[in-house]
Amino acid sequence: MDAQDRYRALLSARPALAENLPRGIAVVTEPAEIAGIESAMADRFAAQGLPRAWARAGVFYEDPYLMVLRDAVIFPDGKPGLYHRAIARNDGPTGVAILGRYRGDFILVRHFRHPTRAWHLEIPRGAVDSGETPTQMAQVEISEEIGGTIGSMTQMGLLHGASAFMRHSVVLVYAELAAIGTPALGEGISDIVALAPAEFERLVRDGAITDAFTVAAAYRAKLRGLF
C-alpha cells in the first residue's frame, strides 16, 4: 500500500481526521481535487528548484506511536495548498503530565530531551497507552520517572502543546504525592528537584522553565487555588 492508498484508508477508518469546520482550513478528500492541488504545488516547487515529489499528499511516516500526514487543503481565503500534521494511533488523549506536590514542595525532574538536545526542568509526563486512562497512566509515570506514589489527584483539563503540527493532547493532573524515590536514569532523568512554591513561580516567571506542559500546569493550578 503506497502513501496515498494508506491515506485514503486512514481517512475512511477515522473520518474525524478530515472533519471540516466552518471558516477553517478544509481537508480535501476528493481524489481528482487532491491531484489538482498536488500538480499546482509540484509546479510551484519545481520553479523553486525543489523536488516535485514534495507535493504529494498521503501518509509519509508511521510507527507504533505516531503517523505523519501531508494533506491537500483549501485555506479560508480559497487558496489551495499542503499542510503537514502528526497524529497519534488513537483519537483520545495521548499523554498525561503530572504537577506533583510532596511535603509542600512541587516535584520536577531534570530531563534530557532528544529533540532539543538539551536538559529541561519539567514535571513528569508520559504517553497514555491504548486502553489505559490518564489517571492510571499518571500513577505509572510517577512510579517510573521518580519512584513515587500518588495519594490523590485532580485532573485539570486538556492541553494541546504543539497544535500547529501535532493532533496530540495531554491531560494535566495535579497530584499530592505520598512518596518519592529515585530518578529514572535510563529515561534521561538525572535529578528529582523539589521546589518551594515561590521558587517554582520565580523560575516560571524568569523563563528558566521552558517546558510548556509545566508552565501550563502551574498556571492552571494557580487559578484553581492549589498553590
Coordinates of N, CA and C in Angstrom, one line a residue:
M1 N 0.9 -1.2 0.0 CA 0.0 0.0 0.0 C 0.9 1.2 0.0
D2 N 0.7 2.1 -1.0 CA 1.6 3.3 -1.1 C 1.0 4.4 -0.2
A3 N 1.7 5.5 -0.2 CA 1.4 6.6 0.8 C -0.1 7.1 0.5
Q4 N -0.5 7.2 -0.7 CA -1.8 7.7 -1.0 C -2.9 6.7 -0.7
D5 N -2.7 5.4 -1.0 CA -3.6 4.4 -0.6 C -3.8 4.3 0.9
R6 N -2.7 4.4 1.6 CA -2.7 4.3 3.1 C -3.5 5.5 3.6
Y7 N -3.3 6.7 3.0 CA -4.0 7.9 3.4 C -5.5 7.7 3.2
R8 N -6.0 7.2 2.1 CA -7.4 7.0 1.9 C -8.0 6.1 2.9
A9 N -7.2 5.0 3.1 CA -7.7 4.0 4.1 C -7.8 4.6 5.5
L10 N -6.9 5.4 5.9 CA -6.8 6.1 7.2 C -8.0 7.0 7.3
L11 N -8.3 7.9 6.3 CA -9.4 8.8 6.5 C -10.8 8.0 6.5
S12 N -10.8 6.9 5.8 CA -12.1 6.1 5.8 C -12.3 5.5 7.2
A13 N -11.2 5.1 7.8 CA -11.3 4.4 9.1 C -11.5 5.5 10.2
R14 N -11.0 6.7 10.1 CA -11.0 7.7 11.1 C -11.5 9.0 10.5
P15 N -12.8 9.1 10.2 CA -13.3 10.3 9.4 C -13.1 11.6 10.2
A16 N -13.0 11.6 11.5 CA -12.7 12.8 12.3 C -11.5 13.5 11.8
L17 N -10.5 12.8 11.2 CA -9.3 13.4 10.7 C -9.5 14.4 9.6
A18 N -10.7 14.2 8.9 CA -11.0 15.1 7.7 C -12.2 15.9 8.0
E19 N -12.6 16.0 9.3 CA -13.8 16.8 9.6 C -13.5 18.3 9.3
N20 N -14.3 18.9 8.5 CA -14.1 20.3 8.2 C -15.1 21.3 8.9
L21 N -14.6 22.3 9.6 CA -15.4 23.2 10.3 C -15.6 24.5 9.6
P22 N -16.7 25.2 9.8 CA -16.9 26.5 9.1 C -15.7 27.5 9.3
R23 N -15.3 28.1 8.2 CA -14.2 29.1 8.1 C -12.9 28.5 8.5
G24 N -12.7 27.2 8.6 CA -11.5 26.6 8.9 C -10.7 26.2 7.7
I25 N -9.5 25.6 7.9 CA -8.7 25.0 6.8 C -9.4 23.7 6.4
A26 N -9.8 23.5 5.2 CA -10.6 22.3 4.8 C -9.6 21.3 4.2
V27 N -9.8 20.1 4.7 CA -9.0 18.9 4.2 C -9.8 18.4 2.9
V28 N -9.0 18.3 1.8 CA -9.6 17.8 0.6 C -9.5 16.3 0.5
T29 N -10.6 15.7 0.2 CA -10.7 14.2 0.2 C -11.0 13.6 -1.2
E30 N -11.5 14.5 -2.1 CA -11.9 14.0 -3.4 C -10.6 13.8 -4.2
P31 N -10.4 12.5 -4.8 CA -9.1 12.2 -5.5 C -8.7 13.2 -6.6
A32 N -9.7 13.6 -7.4 CA -9.4 14.5 -8.5 C -9.0 15.9 -8.0
E33 N -9.6 16.3 -7.0 CA -9.2 17.6 -6.4 C -7.9 17.6 -5.7
I34 N -7.6 16.5 -5.0 CA -6.3 16.3 -4.5 C -5.2 16.3 -5.6
A35 N -5.5 15.6 -6.7 CA -4.5 15.6 -7.8 C -4.2 16.9 -8.3
G36 N -5.3 17.8 -8.5 CA -5.1 19.1 -9.0 C -4.3 20.0 -8.1
I37 N -4.5 19.8 -6.8 CA -3.6 20.6 -5.8 C -2.2 20.1 -5.8
E38 N -2.0 18.8 -5.9 CA -0.6 18.3 -6.0 C 0.1 18.8 -7.2
S39 N -0.6 18.8 -8.4 CA 0.0 19.3 -9.6 C 0.4 20.7 -9.5
A40 N -0.5 21.6 -9.0 CA -0.2 23.0 -8.8 C 1.0 23.2 -7.9
M41 N 1.0 22.5 -6.8 CA 2.1 22.7 -5.8 C 3.4 22.1 -6.4
A42 N 3.3 21.0 -7.1 CA 4.5 20.5 -7.7 C 5.2 21.5 -8.7
D43 N 4.3 22.2 -9.5 CA 4.9 23.2 -10.4 C 5.5 24.3 -9.6
R44 N 4.9 24.7 -8.5 CA 5.5 25.8 -7.7 C 6.8 25.4 -7.1
F45 N 6.9 24.1 -6.6 CA 8.1 23.6 -6.0 C 9.2 23.6 -7.1
A46 N 8.9 23.0 -8.3 CA 9.8 22.9 -9.3 C 10.4 24.2 -9.7
A47 N 9.6 25.3 -9.7 CA 10.1 26.6 -10.1 C 11.1 27.1 -9.1
Q48 N 11.0 26.6 -7.8 CA 12.0 27.0 -6.8 C 13.2 26.0 -6.7
G49 N 13.2 25.0 -7.7 CA 14.3 24.1 -7.7 C 14.1 23.0 -6.6
L50 N 12.9 22.8 -6.2 CA 12.6 21.7 -5.2 C 12.0 20.5 -5.8
P51 N 12.1 19.3 -5.2 CA 11.5 18.1 -5.8 C 10.0 18.2 -5.9
R52 N 9.5 17.8 -7.1 CA 8.1 17.7 -7.3 C 7.4 16.7 -6.4
A53 N 8.1 15.7 -5.9 CA 7.5 14.7 -5.1 C 7.1 15.2 -3.7
W54 N 7.7 16.4 -3.3 CA 7.3 17.0 -2.1 C 5.8 17.5 -2.1
A55 N 5.2 17.5 -3.2 CA 3.8 18.0 -3.3 C 2.8 16.9 -3.2
R56 N 3.2 15.6 -3.0 CA 2.3 14.5 -2.9 C 1.6 14.5 -1.5
A57 N 0.3 14.3 -1.5 CA -0.4 14.1 -0.3 C -0.4 12.7 0.1
G58 N -0.5 12.4 1.4 CA -0.5 11.0 1.8 C 0.0 10.8 3.2
V59 N 0.2 9.5 3.6 CA 0.9 9.2 4.8 C 2.3 8.9 4.5
F60 N 3.2 9.7 5.1 CA 4.6 9.5 4.7 C 5.5 9.0 5.8
Y61 N 4.9 8.8 7.0 CA 5.7 8.1 8.1 C 4.7 7.5 9.0
E62 N 5.0 6.3 9.5 CA 4.2 5.8 10.6 C 5.0 4.7 11.4
D63 N 4.8 4.7 12.7 CA 5.4 3.6 13.5 C 4.4 3.3 14.6
P64 N 4.8 2.5 15.6 CA 3.8 2.2 16.7 C 3.2 3.3 17.5
Y65 N 3.8 4.5 17.3 CA 3.5 5.7 18.2 C 2.8 6.8 17.4
L66 N 3.1 7.1 16.2 CA 2.6 8.2 15.5 C 2.6 8.0 14.0
M67 N 1.9 8.9 13.3 CA 1.9 9.0 11.9 C 2.1 10.4 11.4
V68 N 2.7 10.6 10.3 CA 2.9 12.0 9.7 C 2.2 12.0 8.4
L69 N 1.3 13.0 8.3 CA 0.5 13.1 7.0 C 0.9 14.4 6.3
R70 N 0.7 14.4 5.0 CA 0.7 15.6 4.2 C -0.7 15.7 3.5
D71 N -1.5 16.7 4.0 CA -2.8 16.9 3.5 C -2.9 17.9 2.3
A72 N -3.7 17.6 1.4 CA -4.1 18.7 0.4 C -5.3 19.5 1.1
V73 N -5.1 20.8 1.1 CA -6.1 21.6 1.8 C -6.5 22.8 1.0
I74 N -7.7 23.4 1.4 CA -8.1 24.7 0.9 C -8.1 25.6 2.1
F75 N -7.3 26.7 2.0 CA -7.3 27.7 3.1 C -8.5 28.6 3.1
P76 N -8.8 29.2 4.3 CA -10.0 30.0 4.4 C -10.2 31.1 3.3
D77 N -9.1 31.6 2.7 CA -9.2 32.6 1.6 C -9.4 32.0 0.3
G78 N -9.6 30.6 0.2 CA -9.8 29.9 -1.0 C -8.6 29.4 -1.7
K79 N -7.4 29.7 -1.3 CA -6.2 29.2 -1.9 C -5.9 27.7 -1.6
P80 N -5.5 26.9 -2.5 CA -5.2 25.5 -2.2 C -3.7 25.5 -1.7
G81 N -3.4 24.4 -1.0 CA -2.1 24.2 -0.5 C -1.9 22.8 0.1
L82 N -0.8 22.7 0.8 CA -0.5 21.5 1.5 C -0.2 21.8 3.0
Y83 N -0.5 20.8 3.9 CA -0.3 21.1 5.3 C 0.1 19.7 5.9
H84 N 1.2 19.8 6.7 CA 1.7 18.6 7.4 C 1.1 18.5 8.8
R85 N 0.9 17.3 9.3 CA 0.5 17.1 10.7 C 0.9 15.7 11.2
A86 N 1.2 15.7 12.5 CA 1.4 14.4 13.1 C 0.2 14.0 13.9
I87 N -0.1 12.7 13.8 CA -1.3 12.2 14.6 C -0.9 11.0 15.4
A88 N -1.6 10.7 16.5 CA -1.4 9.5 17.2 C -2.1 8.4 16.6
R89 N -1.9 7.2 17.2 CA -2.5 6.0 16.6 C -4.0 5.9 17.1
N90 N -4.4 6.7 18.1 CA -5.8 6.7 18.5 C -6.2 8.2 18.7
D91 N -7.5 8.4 18.9 CA -8.1 9.7 18.9 C -8.3 10.3 20.3
G92 N -8.0 9.6 21.3 CA -8.1 10.1 22.7 C -6.9 10.9 23.1
P93 N -6.9 11.3 24.4 CA -5.7 11.9 24.9 C -4.5 11.0 24.8
T94 N -3.4 11.6 24.4 CA -2.2 10.8 24.1 C -1.1 10.9 25.2
G95 N -1.4 11.7 26.2 CA -0.4 11.8 27.2 C -1.0 12.4 28.5
V96 N -0.1 12.3 29.6 CA -0.5 12.9 30.9 C 0.7 13.6 31.4
A97 N 0.5 14.8 32.0 CA 1.6 15.5 32.7 C 1.1 15.8 34.1
I98 N 2.0 15.5 35.1 CA 1.6 15.5 36.5 C 2.4 16.6 37.3
L99 N 1.7 17.6 37.7 CA 2.2 18.5 38.7 C 2.1 17.9 40.1
G100 N 3.1 17.4 40.6 CA 3.1 16.7 41.9 C 3.6 17.6 43.0
R101 N 3.0 17.4 44.2 CA 3.5 18.1 45.3 C 3.7 17.1 46.5
Y102 N 4.9 17.3 47.1 CA 5.3 16.4 48.2 C 5.8 17.2 49.3
R103 N 5.1 17.1 50.5 CA 5.5 17.8 51.7 C 5.6 19.3 51.4
G104 N 4.7 19.8 50.6 CA 4.6 21.2 50.4 C 5.4 21.7 49.2
D105 N 6.4 20.9 48.7 CA 7.2 21.3 47.5 C 6.6 20.7 46.2
F106 N 6.8 21.5 45.2 CA 6.5 20.9 43.8 C 7.7 20.1 43.3
I107 N 7.3 18.9 42.7 CA 8.4 18.0 42.3 C 8.5 18.0 40.8
L108 N 9.7 18.4 40.4 CA 10.1 18.4 39.0 C 11.3 17.5 38.7
V109 N 11.5 17.3 37.5 CA 12.7 16.4 37.1 C 13.6 17.2 36.1
R110 N 14.9 16.9 36.2 CA 15.8 17.4 35.2 C 15.9 16.3 34.1
H111 N 15.3 16.6 32.9 CA 15.1 15.6 31.9 C 15.9 16.0 30.6
F112 N 16.7 15.1 30.1 CA 17.3 15.4 28.8 C 16.4 15.0 27.7
R113 N 16.1 16.0 26.8 CA 15.1 15.8 25.7 C 15.9 15.7 24.4
H114 N 15.7 14.6 23.7 CA 16.5 14.4 22.4 C 16.2 15.5 21.4
P115 N 14.9 15.8 21.1 CA 14.6 16.8 20.0 C 15.4 18.1 20.2
T116 N 15.5 18.6 21.4 CA 16.1 19.9 21.7 C 17.6 19.7 21.9
R117 N 18.0 18.5 22.2 CA 19.4 18.2 22.6 C 19.8 19.1 23.8
A118 N 18.9 19.1 24.8 CA 19.2 20.0 26.0 C 18.5 19.4 27.2
W119 N 18.9 19.9 28.4 CA 18.3 19.5 29.6 C 17.1 20.5 29.9
H120 N 16.0 19.9 30.4 CA 14.9 20.7 30.8 C 14.4 20.4 32.2
L121 N 14.0 21.4 32.9 CA 13.4 21.3 34.2 C 11.9 21.2 33.9
E122 N 11.2 20.1 34.3 CA 9.9 19.9 33.9 C 9.2 18.9 34.8
I123 N 7.8 18.9 34.8 CA 7.1 17.9 35.5 C 7.1 16.6 34.8
P124 N 6.9 15.5 35.6 CA 6.8 14.2 34.9 C 5.7 14.1 33.9
R125 N 5.9 13.4 32.8 CA 4.9 13.2 31.9 C 5.2 12.0 31.0
G126 N 4.2 11.5 30.4 CA 4.4 10.3 29.5 C 3.1 10.0 28.7
A127 N 3.2 9.0 27.9 CA 2.2 8.6 26.9 C 1.1 7.9 27.7
V128 N -0.2 8.0 27.1 CA -1.3 7.2 27.6 C -1.5 6.1 26.6
D129 N -1.3 4.9 27.1 CA -1.4 3.7 26.2 C -2.8 3.4 25.9
S130 N -3.0 2.7 24.8 CA -4.4 2.3 24.4 C -5.0 1.5 25.4
G131 N -6.2 1.8 25.8 CA -6.9 1.1 26.8 C -6.7 1.5 28.2
E132 N -5.8 2.5 28.4 CA -5.5 3.0 29.8 C -6.1 4.4 29.9
T133 N -6.4 4.8 31.1 CA -6.9 6.1 31.4 C -5.8 7.0 31.8
P134 N -6.0 8.3 31.7 CA -5.0 9.3 32.2 C -4.7 9.1 33.7
T135 N -5.7 8.8 34.5 CA -5.5 8.6 35.9 C -4.5 7.4 36.1
Q136 N -4.8 6.3 35.4 CA -3.9 5.1 35.6 C -2.5 5.4 35.1
M137 N -2.4 6.1 34.0 CA -1.0 6.4 33.5 C -0.3 7.4 34.3
A138 N -1.0 8.3 35.0 CA -0.3 9.2 36.0 C 0.4 8.4 37.1
Q139 N -0.3 7.4 37.6 CA 0.3 6.6 38.6 C 1.5 5.9 38.1
V140 N 1.4 5.4 36.8 CA 2.5 4.7 36.2 C 3.7 5.6 36.0
E141 N 3.5 6.8 35.5 CA 4.6 7.7 35.2 C 5.3 8.2 36.4
I142 N 4.5 8.5 37.5 CA 5.1 8.9 38.8 C 6.0 7.7 39.3
S143 N 5.5 6.5 39.2 CA 6.3 5.4 39.6 C 7.6 5.2 38.8
E144 N 7.4 5.3 37.5 CA 8.6 5.0 36.6 C 9.6 6.1 36.6
E145 N 9.2 7.4 36.7 CA 10.1 8.5 36.5 C 10.8 8.9 37.8
I146 N 10.0 8.9 38.9 CA 10.6 9.3 40.2 C 10.5 8.3 41.3
G147 N 10.0 7.1 41.0 CA 9.9 6.1 42.0 C 8.9 6.4 43.1
G148 N 7.9 7.2 42.7 CA 6.9 7.7 43.7 C 5.5 7.1 43.6
T149 N 4.7 7.5 44.5 CA 3.3 7.1 44.5 C 2.4 8.3 44.7
I150 N 1.2 8.2 44.2 CA 0.2 9.3 44.3 C -0.8 9.0 45.4
G151 N -1.0 10.0 46.3 CA -2.0 9.8 47.3 C -3.4 10.2 46.8
S152 N -3.5 11.4 46.1 CA -4.7 11.9 45.5 C -4.4 12.7 44.3
M153 N -5.3 12.8 43.4 CA -5.1 13.7 42.2 C -6.3 14.3 41.7
T154 N -6.1 15.4 40.9 CA -7.2 16.2 40.3 C -6.9 16.4 38.9
Q155 N -7.7 16.1 37.9 CA -7.5 16.4 36.5 C -7.8 17.9 36.3
M156 N -6.9 18.5 35.5 CA -7.0 20.0 35.2 C -7.3 20.3 33.8
G157 N -7.8 19.3 33.0 CA -8.2 19.5 31.6 C -7.1 19.2 30.6
L158 N -7.4 19.4 29.4 CA -6.5 19.0 28.3 C -5.6 20.2 27.9
L159 N -4.5 19.9 27.3 CA -3.5 20.8 26.7 C -3.1 20.3 25.4
H160 N -3.2 21.2 24.4 CA -2.6 20.9 23.1 C -1.2 21.6 23.0
G161 N -0.1 20.9 23.1 CA 1.2 21.5 23.3 C 1.8 22.0 22.0
A162 N 1.4 21.5 20.8 CA 2.0 22.0 19.6 C 1.0 21.9 18.5
S163 N -0.1 22.6 18.6 CA -1.3 22.4 17.7 C -1.0 22.8 16.3
A164 N 0.1 23.5 16.0 CA 0.4 23.8 14.6 C 0.8 22.6 13.8
F165 N 1.3 21.6 14.5 CA 1.8 20.4 13.8 C 1.2 19.1 14.3
M166 N 0.9 19.0 15.6 CA 0.5 17.8 16.2 C -0.9 17.8 16.7
R167 N -1.6 16.7 16.5 CA -3.0 16.5 16.9 C -3.0 16.1 18.4
H168 N -1.9 15.7 18.9 CA -1.8 15.1 20.3 C -2.4 16.1 21.3
S169 N -3.0 15.5 22.4 CA -3.4 16.2 23.5 C -3.0 15.5 24.8
V170 N -2.7 16.3 25.8 CA -2.2 15.8 27.1 C -3.1 16.3 28.2
V171 N -3.4 15.4 29.1 CA -4.2 15.7 30.3 C -3.3 16.2 31.4
L172 N -3.6 17.4 31.9 CA -2.8 17.9 33.0 C -3.4 17.5 34.4
V173 N -2.6 17.0 35.3 CA -3.0 16.5 36.5 C -2.3 17.2 37.7
Y174 N -3.0 17.5 38.7 CA -2.4 17.9 40.0 C -2.5 16.8 40.9
A175 N -1.3 16.4 41.6 CA -1.3 15.3 42.5 C -0.6 15.6 43.8
E176 N -1.2 15.1 44.8 CA -0.5 15.1 46.1 C 0.2 13.7 46.2
L177 N 1.6 13.8 46.3 CA 2.4 12.6 46.3 C 2.5 12.0 47.7
A178 N 2.4 10.7 47.8 CA 2.6 10.0 49.1 C 4.0 9.7 49.4
A179 N 4.8 9.5 48.3 CA 6.2 9.2 48.4 C 7.0 9.5 47.1
I180 N 8.3 9.8 47.2 CA 9.1 9.9 46.0 C 10.3 9.0 46.3
G181 N 11.0 8.6 45.2 CA 12.1 7.7 45.3 C 13.3 8.2 44.5
T182 N 13.7 7.5 43.5 CA 14.9 7.9 42.7 C 14.6 8.1 41.2
P183 N 15.4 9.0 40.5 CA 15.1 9.3 39.1 C 15.3 8.1 38.2
A184 N 14.6 8.1 37.1 CA 14.8 7.0 36.1 C 15.9 7.4 35.2
L185 N 17.1 7.0 35.5 CA 18.3 7.4 34.8 C 18.2 7.0 33.3
G186 N 17.7 5.8 33.1 CA 17.6 5.2 31.8 C 16.7 6.0 30.8
E187 N 15.8 6.9 31.4 CA 14.9 7.7 30.5 C 15.5 9.1 30.3
G188 N 16.8 9.3 30.8 CA 17.4 10.6 30.6 C 17.1 11.6 31.7
I189 N 16.6 11.1 32.9 CA 16.3 11.9 34.0 C 17.4 11.9 35.0
S190 N 18.1 13.0 35.2 CA 19.3 13.0 36.1 C 19.0 13.3 37.6
D191 N 17.9 14.1 37.8 CA 17.6 14.5 39.2 C 16.2 14.7 39.4
I192 N 15.8 14.6 40.6 CA 14.4 15.0 41.1 C 14.6 16.3 41.9
V193 N 13.9 17.3 41.5 CA 14.1 18.7 42.0 C 12.8 19.1 42.8
A194 N 13.0 19.3 44.1 CA 11.9 19.8 44.9 C 12.0 21.3 45.0
L195 N 10.9 22.0 44.7 CA 10.8 23.5 44.7 C 9.7 24.0 45.6
A196 N 10.1 24.9 46.4 CA 9.0 25.6 47.2 C 8.2 26.4 46.2
P197 N 6.9 26.6 46.5 CA 6.0 27.3 45.6 C 6.6 28.7 45.1
A198 N 7.2 29.5 45.9 CA 7.7 30.8 45.5 C 8.8 30.6 44.5
E199 N 9.7 29.6 44.7 CA 10.8 29.4 43.9 C 10.3 28.8 42.5
F200 N 9.4 28.0 42.6 CA 8.8 27.4 41.3 C 8.2 28.6 40.5
E201 N 7.5 29.4 41.1 CA 6.9 30.6 40.4 C 8.0 31.5 39.8
R202 N 9.1 31.7 40.6 CA 10.1 32.5 40.1 C 10.8 32.0 38.8
L203 N 11.0 30.7 38.8 CA 11.6 30.0 37.7 C 10.7 30.1 36.4
V204 N 9.4 29.9 36.7 CA 8.5 30.1 35.5 C 8.5 31.5 35.0
R205 N 8.4 32.5 36.0 CA 8.4 33.9 35.6 C 9.6 34.3 34.8
D206 N 10.8 33.9 35.3 CA 12.1 34.3 34.7 C 12.4 33.5 33.4
G207 N 11.6 32.5 33.0 CA 11.9 31.8 31.8 C 13.0 30.7 32.0
A208 N 13.3 30.4 33.2 CA 14.2 29.3 33.5 C 13.6 27.9 33.2
I209 N 12.2 27.9 33.3 CA 11.4 26.7 33.0 C 10.8 27.0 31.6
T210 N 11.1 26.2 30.6 CA 10.6 26.5 29.3 C 9.6 25.4 28.8
D211 N 9.5 24.4 29.5 CA 8.6 23.3 29.1 C 7.1 23.8 29.2
A212 N 6.4 23.7 28.1 CA 5.0 24.2 28.0 C 4.1 23.5 28.9
F213 N 4.2 22.2 29.1 CA 3.3 21.5 30.0 C 3.5 21.9 31.4
T214 N 4.7 22.2 31.8 CA 5.0 22.6 33.2 C 4.4 24.0 33.5
V215 N 4.6 24.9 32.5 CA 4.1 26.2 32.7 C 2.6 26.2 32.7
A216 N 2.0 25.5 31.8 CA 0.5 25.4 31.8 C -0.1 24.8 33.0
A217 N 0.6 23.7 33.5 CA 0.1 23.1 34.7 C 0.2 24.0 35.9
A218 N 1.3 24.7 36.0 CA 1.4 25.7 37.1 C 0.4 26.8 37.1
Y219 N 0.1 27.3 35.9 CA -0.9 28.3 35.8 C -2.3 27.8 36.1
R220 N -2.7 26.7 35.6 CA -4.0 26.1 35.9 C -4.1 25.8 37.4
A221 N -3.1 25.3 38.0 CA -3.1 25.0 39.4 C -3.3 26.3 40.2
K222 N -2.6 27.3 39.8 CA -2.7 28.6 40.5 C -4.1 29.2 40.4
L223 N -4.7 29.1 39.2 CA -6.1 29.6 39.0 C -7.1 28.8 39.9
R224 N -6.8 27.5 40.1 CA -7.6 26.7 40.9 C -7.4 26.8 42.4
G225 N -6.4 27.6 42.8 CA -6.1 27.8 44.2 C -5.4 26.7 44.8
L226 N -4.6 26.0 44.0 CA -3.8 24.8 44.5 C -2.4 25.2 45.0
F227 N -2.0 26.4 44.8 CA -0.7 26.9 45.3 C -0.8 27.2 46.7

